[in-house]
């Protein structure tokens, strides 16, 4: 297990929207390199970079055409290596985004695979035996290749599924077992891509749809086995490299498959939404001041998973990512401050999505860009200052429009505001680095009652009390001690803490 993860705080960068260094309207790798001091100033010591590879951008780069080539619009492979080197000088690690489940339908492997003539790529994707064979239980593209067969897609229609085989074989005429040499070759091809970038200085990967490899693998047994093999490779050849999975099932991802970290998201019906987004626009979220949420739903789901995966890897809370509406769409400013106090004081390895530190808004009225659809509103350009395109680009046509509101938050105005979300985010990250108890593998004792929203948790000698409600609340507790950080007024006396509406306090006992 790479030791650096215990104190890691990640910053997710959506490259096309972060900083445009050459005025063409699109964010680029050199722009990220220029902003490394900003990332460091946040207290983040690691970056997850969304895909930067050559792509036709039907899904914002999650449709890879060449895994070993940086997309021209972002720069060159040399620029990326330079980013690795400059980041390392500042103590920042960089994780690339690995997309192992599918490629673009313009990837050379797929262009070969869809030809009638057989080649070494004929089984790289999942084709049926004939175009008349299209079982409805699979998502197939039918009748559009020279080859007599239909192919399975993994996500959008432009993303054919790579072939790692089937665990339960229901159509032996076209489904291969996982140990078929052509399926093993797919695994080797992915490992080859990983080695390519690790050798150039990448520090690991965020793994897209990590659970999607083997088909008809309901319990994810064969998929986990593949990742366990990848982890063995990392342990042997790149022991400092780390992988975080988009799987959202710590038992499977961390305990079985060997991922160092697994994102805490809502995909598998877990407690993420319960905290921040549950109900119609968050009206049942724990952090909504209306009090309709229930922290028990989160705790009952998270705590057992945390206990089982503890010691094997980290569950990763995130402020948001490029696939979900920003939390500003759901919660008010004070609630968002509490959300950040929570995310950066829980165990695991936290992730901050670019722009969340300044409370960037979700732009709900945008036309879809590059397969973003409703996600487009969370992918708008970073807001740096009051200049042209809010400092994102000197070009006339930015990748997406910047927030047009006169009170759009920017780094510049948030950094000069003592009452800003930026202040809370940076304060919390700096406390996390300061106190060992707050780090990834520090202990957690979570205290809550069914139906009650005020709750608290203890991590070593630190205790965090939360009152997300819009009314004053009292928590019974025998803990008392030095106040380390406070949002809103809190008073300790007679075995109780009286908390102002929407308040938080961290004490040292
Ligand atoms: C998850 C990624 O986060 C998302 O942006 C992408 O569209 C899909 N996987 C497909 O790769």
PDB file of N, CA and C in Angstrom, residues 436-506:
ATOM      1  N   UNK A 436      -2.772  13.804  12.765  1.00  0.00           N
ATOM      2  CA  UNK A 436      -2.739  12.410  12.315  1.00  0.00           C
ATOM      3  C   UNK A 436      -4.096  11.735  12.487  1.00  0.00           C
ATOM      4  N   UNK A 437      -4.829  12.139  13.523  1.00  0.00           N
ATOM      5  CA  UNK A 437      -6.135  11.512  13.768  1.00  0.00           C
ATOM      6  C   UNK A 437      -7.093  11.703  12.600  1.00  0.00           C
ATOM      7  N   UNK A 438      -6.882  12.759  11.817  1.00  0.00           N
ATOM      8  CA  UNK A 438      -7.812  13.038  10.714  1.00  0.00           C
ATOM      9  C   UNK A 438      -7.400  12.373   9.409  1.00  0.00           C
ATOM     10  N   UNK A 439      -6.298  11.693   9.409  1.00  0.00           N
ATOM     11  CA  UNK A 439      -5.814  11.148   8.135  1.00  0.00           C
ATOM     12  C   UNK A 439      -6.600   9.900   7.734  1.00  0.00           C
ATOM     13  N   UNK A 440      -6.256   9.418   6.538  1.00  0.00           N
ATOM     14  CA  UNK A 440      -7.027   8.342   5.897  1.00  0.00           C
ATOM     15  C   UNK A 440      -7.324   7.161   6.789  1.00  0.00           C
ATOM     16  N   UNK A 441      -6.289   6.657   7.487  1.00  0.00           N
ATOM     17  CA  UNK A 441      -6.525   5.427   8.245  1.00  0.00           C
ATOM     18  C   UNK A 441      -6.727   5.673   9.741  1.00  0.00           C
ATOM     19  N   UNK A 442      -6.945   6.952  10.134  1.00  0.00           N
ATOM     20  CA  UNK A 442      -7.260   7.227  11.548  1.00  0.00           C
ATOM     21  C   UNK A 442      -8.575   6.558  11.949  1.00  0.00           C
ATOM     22  N   UNK A 443      -8.727   6.348  13.242  1.00  0.00           N
ATOM     23  CA  UNK A 443      -9.930   5.653  13.741  1.00  0.00           C
ATOM     24  C   UNK A 443     -11.205   6.478  13.540  1.00  0.00           C
ATOM     25  N   UNK A 444     -12.342   5.804  13.564  1.00  0.00           N
ATOM     26  CA  UNK A 444     -13.634   6.492  13.482  1.00  0.00           C
ATOM     27  C   UNK A 444     -14.619   5.837  14.439  1.00  0.00           C
ATOM     28  N   UNK A 445     -15.269   6.680  15.230  1.00  0.00           N
ATOM     29  CA  UNK A 445     -16.382   6.196  16.067  1.00  0.00           C
ATOM     30  C   UNK A 445     -17.544   7.146  15.773  1.00  0.00           C
ATOM     31  N   UNK A 446     -18.556   6.637  15.134  1.00  0.00           N
ATOM     32  CA  UNK A 446     -19.645   7.478  14.632  1.00  0.00           C
ATOM     33  C   UNK A 446     -20.842   7.338  15.564  1.00  0.00           C
ATOM     34  N   UNK A 447     -21.364   8.456  16.056  1.00  0.00           N
ATOM     35  CA  UNK A 447     -22.449   8.381  17.047  1.00  0.00           C
ATOM     36  C   UNK A 447     -23.698   9.062  16.489  1.00  0.00           C
ATOM     37  N   UNK A 448     -24.790   8.323  16.451  1.00  0.00           N
ATOM     38  CA  UNK A 448     -26.012   8.876  15.851  1.00  0.00           C
ATOM     39  C   UNK A 448     -27.191   8.121  16.437  1.00  0.00           C
ATOM     40  N   UNK A 449     -28.356   8.711  16.279  1.00  0.00           N
ATOM     41  CA  UNK A 449     -29.574   8.012  16.703  1.00  0.00           C
ATOM     42  C   UNK A 449     -30.543   8.019  15.544  1.00  0.00           C
ATOM     43  N   UNK A 450     -31.367   7.000  15.473  1.00  0.00           N
ATOM     44  CA  UNK A 450     -32.339   6.914  14.378  1.00  0.00           C
ATOM     45  C   UNK A 450     -33.226   8.156  14.357  1.00  0.00           C
ATOM     46  N   UNK A 451     -33.380   8.738  13.200  1.00  0.00           N
ATOM     47  CA  UNK A 451     -34.294   9.862  13.055  1.00  0.00           C
ATOM     48  C   UNK A 451     -33.701  11.204  13.453  1.00  0.00           C
ATOM     49  N   UNK A 452     -32.561  11.176  14.155  1.00  0.00           N
ATOM     50  CA  UNK A 452     -31.974  12.438  14.632  1.00  0.00           C
ATOM     51  C   UNK A 452     -30.929  12.926  13.648  1.00  0.00           C
ATOM     52  N   UNK A 453     -30.959  14.215  13.370  1.00  0.00           N
ATOM     53  CA  UNK A 453     -29.943  14.735  12.475  1.00  0.00           C
ATOM     54  C   UNK A 453     -28.679  15.183  13.203  1.00  0.00           C
ATOM     55  N   UNK A 454     -28.736  15.940  14.266  1.00  0.00           N
ATOM     56  CA  UNK A 454     -27.430  16.273  14.838  1.00  0.00           C
ATOM     57  C   UNK A 454     -26.674  14.981  15.128  1.00  0.00           C
ATOM     58  N   UNK A 455     -25.436  14.950  14.833  1.00  0.00           N
ATOM     59  CA  UNK A 455     -24.651  13.733  15.059  1.00  0.00           C
ATOM     60  C   UNK A 455     -23.208  14.146  15.303  1.00  0.00           C
ATOM     61  N   UNK A 456     -22.423  13.210  15.806  1.00  0.00           N
ATOM     62  CA  UNK A 456     -21.014  13.527  15.966  1.00  0.00           C
ATOM     63  C   UNK A 456     -20.177  12.285  15.734  1.00  0.00           C
ATOM     64  N   UNK A 457     -18.912  12.508  15.514  1.00  0.00           N
ATOM     65  CA  UNK A 457     -17.999  11.371  15.409  1.00  0.00           C
ATOM     66  C   UNK A 457     -16.656  11.738  15.997  1.00  0.00           C
ATOM     67  N   UNK A 458     -16.022  10.669  16.477  1.00  0.00           N
ATOM     68  CA  UNK A 458     -14.738  10.850  17.139  1.00  0.00           C
ATOM     69  C   UNK A 458     -13.685  10.203  16.275  1.00  0.00           C
ATOM     70  N   UNK A 459     -12.594  10.912  16.103  1.00  0.00           N
ATOM     71  CA  UNK A 459     -11.464  10.338  15.379  1.00  0.00           C
ATOM     72  C   UNK A 459     -10.237  10.552  16.254  1.00  0.00           C
ATOM     73  N   UNK A 460      -9.828   9.498  16.959  1.00  0.00           N
ATOM     74  CA  UNK A 460      -8.719   9.648  17.902  1.00  0.00           C
ATOM     75  C   UNK A 460      -9.107  10.638  18.977  1.00  0.00           C
ATOM     76  N   UNK A 461      -8.301  11.702  19.112  1.00  0.00           N
ATOM     77  CA  UNK A 461      -8.584  12.705  20.152  1.00  0.00           C
ATOM     78  C   UNK A 461      -9.439  13.853  19.651  1.00  0.00           C
ATOM     79  N   UNK A 462      -9.893  13.778  18.430  1.00  0.00           N
ATOM     80  CA  UNK A 462     -10.702  14.863  17.891  1.00  0.00           C
ATOM     81  C   UNK A 462     -12.151  14.424  17.783  1.00  0.00           C
ATOM     82  N   UNK A 463     -13.067  15.329  18.130  1.00  0.00           N
ATOM     83  CA  UNK A 463     -14.489  15.007  17.997  1.00  0.00           C
ATOM     84  C   UNK A 463     -15.135  16.095  17.140  1.00  0.00           C
ATOM     85  N   UNK A 464     -15.905  15.661  16.152  1.00  0.00           N
ATOM     86  CA  UNK A 464     -16.588  16.557  15.234  1.00  0.00           C
ATOM     87  C   UNK A 464     -18.092  16.506  15.515  1.00  0.00           C
ATOM     88  N   UNK A 465     -18.687  17.653  15.816  1.00  0.00           N
ATOM     89  CA  UNK A 465     -20.136  17.734  16.063  1.00  0.00           C
ATOM     90  C   UNK A 465     -20.780  18.493  14.901  1.00  0.00           C
ATOM     91  N   UNK A 466     -21.877  17.954  14.394  1.00  0.00           N
ATOM     92  CA  UNK A 466     -22.579  18.593  13.277  1.00  0.00           C
ATOM     93  C   UNK A 466     -24.035  18.853  13.627  1.00  0.00           C
ATOM     94  N   UNK A 467     -24.467  20.080  13.424  1.00  0.00           N
ATOM     95  CA  UNK A 467     -25.899  20.361  13.451  1.00  0.00           C
ATOM     96  C   UNK A 467     -26.296  20.942  12.090  1.00  0.00           C
ATOM     97  N   UNK A 468     -26.660  20.106  11.135  1.00  0.00           N
ATOM     98  CA  UNK A 468     -27.039  20.624   9.811  1.00  0.00           C
ATOM     99  C   UNK A 468     -28.418  21.279   9.802  1.00  0.00           C
ATOM    100  N   UNK A 469     -29.180  21.154  10.904  1.00  0.00           N
ATOM    101  CA  UNK A 469     -30.545  21.672  10.928  1.00  0.00           C
ATOM    102  C   UNK A 469     -30.595  23.195  10.929  1.00  0.00           C
ATOM    103  N   UNK A 470     -31.690  23.721  10.398  1.00  0.00           N
ATOM    104  CA  UNK A 470     -31.875  25.171  10.375  1.00  0.00           C
ATOM    105  C   UNK A 470     -32.371  25.719  11.705  1.00  0.00           C
ATOM    106  N   UNK A 471     -32.296  24.943  12.759  1.00  0.00           N
ATOM    107  CA  UNK A 471     -32.695  25.435  14.088  1.00  0.00           C
ATOM    108  C   UNK A 471     -31.649  25.018  15.121  1.00  0.00           C
ATOM    109  N   UNK A 472     -31.659  25.741  16.225  1.00  0.00           N
ATOM    110  CA  UNK A 472     -30.708  25.413  17.288  1.00  0.00           C
ATOM    111  C   UNK A 472     -30.960  23.982  17.778  1.00  0.00           C
ATOM    112  N   UNK A 473     -29.894  23.262  18.078  1.00  0.00           N
ATOM    113  CA  UNK A 473     -30.058  21.879  18.540  1.00  0.00           C
ATOM    114  C   UNK A 473     -29.072  21.601  19.663  1.00  0.00           C
ATOM    115  N   UNK A 474     -29.417  20.579  20.439  1.00  0.00           N
ATOM    116  CA  UNK A 474     -28.546  20.204  21.547  1.00  0.00           C
ATOM    117  C   UNK A 474     -28.126  18.758  21.351  1.00  0.00           C
ATOM    118  N   UNK A 475     -26.850  18.476  21.521  1.00  0.00           N
ATOM    119  CA  UNK A 475     -26.379  17.093  21.465  1.00  0.00           C
ATOM    120  C   UNK A 475     -25.882  16.742  22.870  1.00  0.00           C
ATOM    121  N   UNK A 476     -26.362  15.610  23.378  1.00  0.00           N
ATOM    122  CA  UNK A 476     -25.857  15.147  24.678  1.00  0.00           C
ATOM    123  C   UNK A 476     -24.513  14.481  24.459  1.00  0.00           C
ATOM    124  N   UNK A 477     -23.527  14.921  25.198  1.00  0.00           N
ATOM    125  CA  UNK A 477     -22.204  14.306  25.069  1.00  0.00           C
ATOM    126  C   UNK A 477     -21.379  14.621  26.304  1.00  0.00           C
ATOM    127  N   UNK A 478     -20.543  13.688  26.672  1.00  0.00           N
ATOM    128  CA  UNK A 478     -19.651  13.976  27.795  1.00  0.00           C
ATOM    129  C   UNK A 478     -18.330  14.552  27.314  1.00  0.00           C
ATOM    130  N   UNK A 479     -18.167  14.594  26.016  1.00  0.00           N
ATOM    131  CA  UNK A 479     -16.907  15.136  25.521  1.00  0.00           C
ATOM    132  C   UNK A 479     -16.872  16.642  25.696  1.00  0.00           C
ATOM    133  N   UNK A 480     -15.726  17.116  26.076  1.00  0.00           N
ATOM    134  CA  UNK A 480     -15.495  18.555  26.162  1.00  0.00           C
ATOM    135  C   UNK A 480     -13.994  18.746  25.940  1.00  0.00           C
ATOM    136  N   UNK A 481     -13.614  19.880  25.469  1.00  0.00           N
ATOM    137  CA  UNK A 481     -12.182  20.099  25.241  1.00  0.00           C
ATOM    138  C   UNK A 481     -11.948  21.378  24.470  1.00  0.00           C
ATOM    139  N   UNK A 482     -10.735  21.501  24.031  1.00  0.00           N
ATOM    140  CA  UNK A 482     -10.332  22.719  23.312  1.00  0.00           C
ATOM    141  C   UNK A 482     -10.998  22.767  21.935  1.00  0.00           C
ATOM    142  N   UNK A 483     -11.589  23.932  21.615  1.00  0.00           N
ATOM    143  CA  UNK A 483     -12.186  24.078  20.279  1.00  0.00           C
ATOM    144  C   UNK A 483     -11.078  24.264  19.248  1.00  0.00           C
ATOM    145  N   UNK A 484     -11.099  23.440  18.236  1.00  0.00           N
ATOM    146  CA  UNK A 484     -10.082  23.553  17.184  1.00  0.00           C
ATOM    147  C   UNK A 484     -10.642  24.337  15.998  1.00  0.00           C
ATOM    148  N   UNK A 485     -11.929  24.133  15.713  1.00  0.00           N
ATOM    149  CA  UNK A 485     -12.528  24.819  14.554  1.00  0.00           C
ATOM    150  C   UNK A 485     -14.028  24.889  14.764  1.00  0.00           C
ATOM    151  N   UNK A 486     -14.599  25.993  14.364  1.00  0.00           N
ATOM    152  CA  UNK A 486     -16.021  26.188  14.615  1.00  0.00           C
ATOM    153  C   UNK A 486     -16.662  26.915  13.441  1.00  0.00           C
ATOM    154  N   UNK A 487     -17.836  26.459  13.059  1.00  0.00           N
ATOM    155  CA  UNK A 487     -18.641  27.181  12.054  1.00  0.00           C
ATOM    156  C   UNK A 487     -19.988  27.424  12.714  1.00  0.00           C
ATOM    157  N   UNK A 488     -20.330  28.656  12.980  1.00  0.00           N
ATOM    158  CA  UNK A 488     -21.545  28.928  13.754  1.00  0.00           C
ATOM    159  C   UNK A 488     -21.216  28.752  15.227  1.00  0.00           C
ATOM    160  N   UNK A 489     -22.109  29.241  16.076  1.00  0.00           N
ATOM    161  CA  UNK A 489     -21.791  29.293  17.499  1.00  0.00           C
ATOM    162  C   UNK A 489     -22.125  27.973  18.193  1.00  0.00           C
ATOM    163  N   UNK A 490     -21.203  27.470  19.016  1.00  0.00           N
ATOM    164  CA  UNK A 490     -21.463  26.237  19.779  1.00  0.00           C
ATOM    165  C   UNK A 490     -21.008  26.443  21.220  1.00  0.00           C
ATOM    166  N   UNK A 491     -21.780  25.888  22.172  1.00  0.00           N
ATOM    167  CA  UNK A 491     -21.451  26.072  23.592  1.00  0.00           C
ATOM    168  C   UNK A 491     -21.515  24.748  24.329  1.00  0.00           C
ATOM    169  N   UNK A 492     -20.455  24.410  25.021  1.00  0.00           N
ATOM    170  CA  UNK A 492     -20.417  23.165  25.789  1.00  0.00           C
ATOM    171  C   UNK A 492     -20.718  23.452  27.257  1.00  0.00           C
ATOM    172  N   UNK A 493     -21.676  22.726  27.841  1.00  0.00           N
ATOM    173  CA  UNK A 493     -21.878  22.814  29.297  1.00  0.00           C
ATOM    174  C   UNK A 493     -22.732  21.650  29.763  1.00  0.00           C
ATOM    175  N   UNK A 494     -22.494  21.171  30.973  1.00  0.00           N
ATOM    176  CA  UNK A 494     -23.312  20.129  31.628  1.00  0.00           C
ATOM    177  C   UNK A 494     -23.578  18.922  30.728  1.00  0.00           C
ATOM    178  N   UNK A 495     -22.560  18.390  30.129  1.00  0.00           N
ATOM    179  CA  UNK A 495     -22.753  17.184  29.322  1.00  0.00           C
ATOM    180  C   UNK A 495     -23.538  17.406  28.049  1.00  0.00           C
ATOM    181  N   UNK A 496     -23.556  18.647  27.583  1.00  0.00           N
ATOM    182  CA  UNK A 496     -24.304  18.934  26.350  1.00  0.00           C
ATOM    183  C   UNK A 496     -23.501  19.911  25.509  1.00  0.00           C
ATOM    184  N   UNK A 497     -23.775  19.881  24.199  1.00  0.00           N
ATOM    185  CA  UNK A 497     -23.291  20.977  23.370  1.00  0.00           C
ATOM    186  C   UNK A 497     -24.503  21.600  22.682  1.00  0.00           C
ATOM    187  N   UNK A 498     -24.635  22.913  22.906  1.00  0.00           N
ATOM    188  CA  UNK A 498     -25.746  23.653  22.301  1.00  0.00           C
ATOM    189  C   UNK A 498     -25.207  24.226  20.992  1.00  0.00           C
ATOM    190  N   UNK A 499     -25.889  23.916  19.916  1.00  0.00           N
ATOM    191  CA  UNK A 499     -25.349  24.292  18.601  1.00  0.00           C
ATOM    192  C   UNK A 499     -26.315  25.207  17.857  1.00  0.00           C
ATOM    193  N   UNK A 500     -25.778  26.309  17.339  1.00  0.00           N
ATOM    194  CA  UNK A 500     -26.560  27.234  16.522  1.00  0.00           C
ATOM    195  C   UNK A 500     -27.047  26.510  15.265  1.00  0.00           C
ATOM    196  N   UNK A 501     -28.076  27.069  14.588  1.00  0.00           N
ATOM    197  CA  UNK A 501     -28.515  26.444  13.335  1.00  0.00           C
ATOM    198  C   UNK A 501     -27.329  26.278  12.382  1.00  0.00           C
ATOM    199  N   UNK A 502     -27.284  25.172  11.670  1.00  0.00           N
ATOM    200  CA  UNK A 502     -26.252  24.866  10.665  1.00  0.00           C
ATOM    201  C   UNK A 502     -24.844  25.156  11.196  1.00  0.00           C
ATOM    202  N   UNK A 503     -24.483  24.442  12.245  1.00  0.00           N
ATOM    203  CA  UNK A 503     -23.164  24.693  12.828  1.00  0.00           C
ATOM    204  C   UNK A 503     -22.336  23.421  12.911  1.00  0.00           C
ATOM    205  N   UNK A 504     -21.058  23.650  13.155  1.00  0.00           N
ATOM    206  CA  UNK A 504     -20.082  22.556  13.241  1.00  0.00           C
ATOM    207  C   UNK A 504     -19.014  22.962  14.231  1.00  0.00           C
ATOM    208  N   UNK A 505     -18.575  22.002  15.012  1.00  0.00           N
ATOM    209  CA  UNK A 505     -17.417  22.300  15.852  1.00  0.00           C
ATOM    210  C   UNK A 505     -16.527  21.056  15.951  1.00  0.00           C
ATOM    211  N   UNK A 506     -15.222  21.317  15.923  1.00  0.00           N
ATOM    212  CA  UNK A 506     -14.248  20.246  16.141  1.00  0.00           C
ATOM    213  C   UNK A 506     -13.533  20.562  17.447  1.00  0.00           C
TER     214      UNK A 506
END
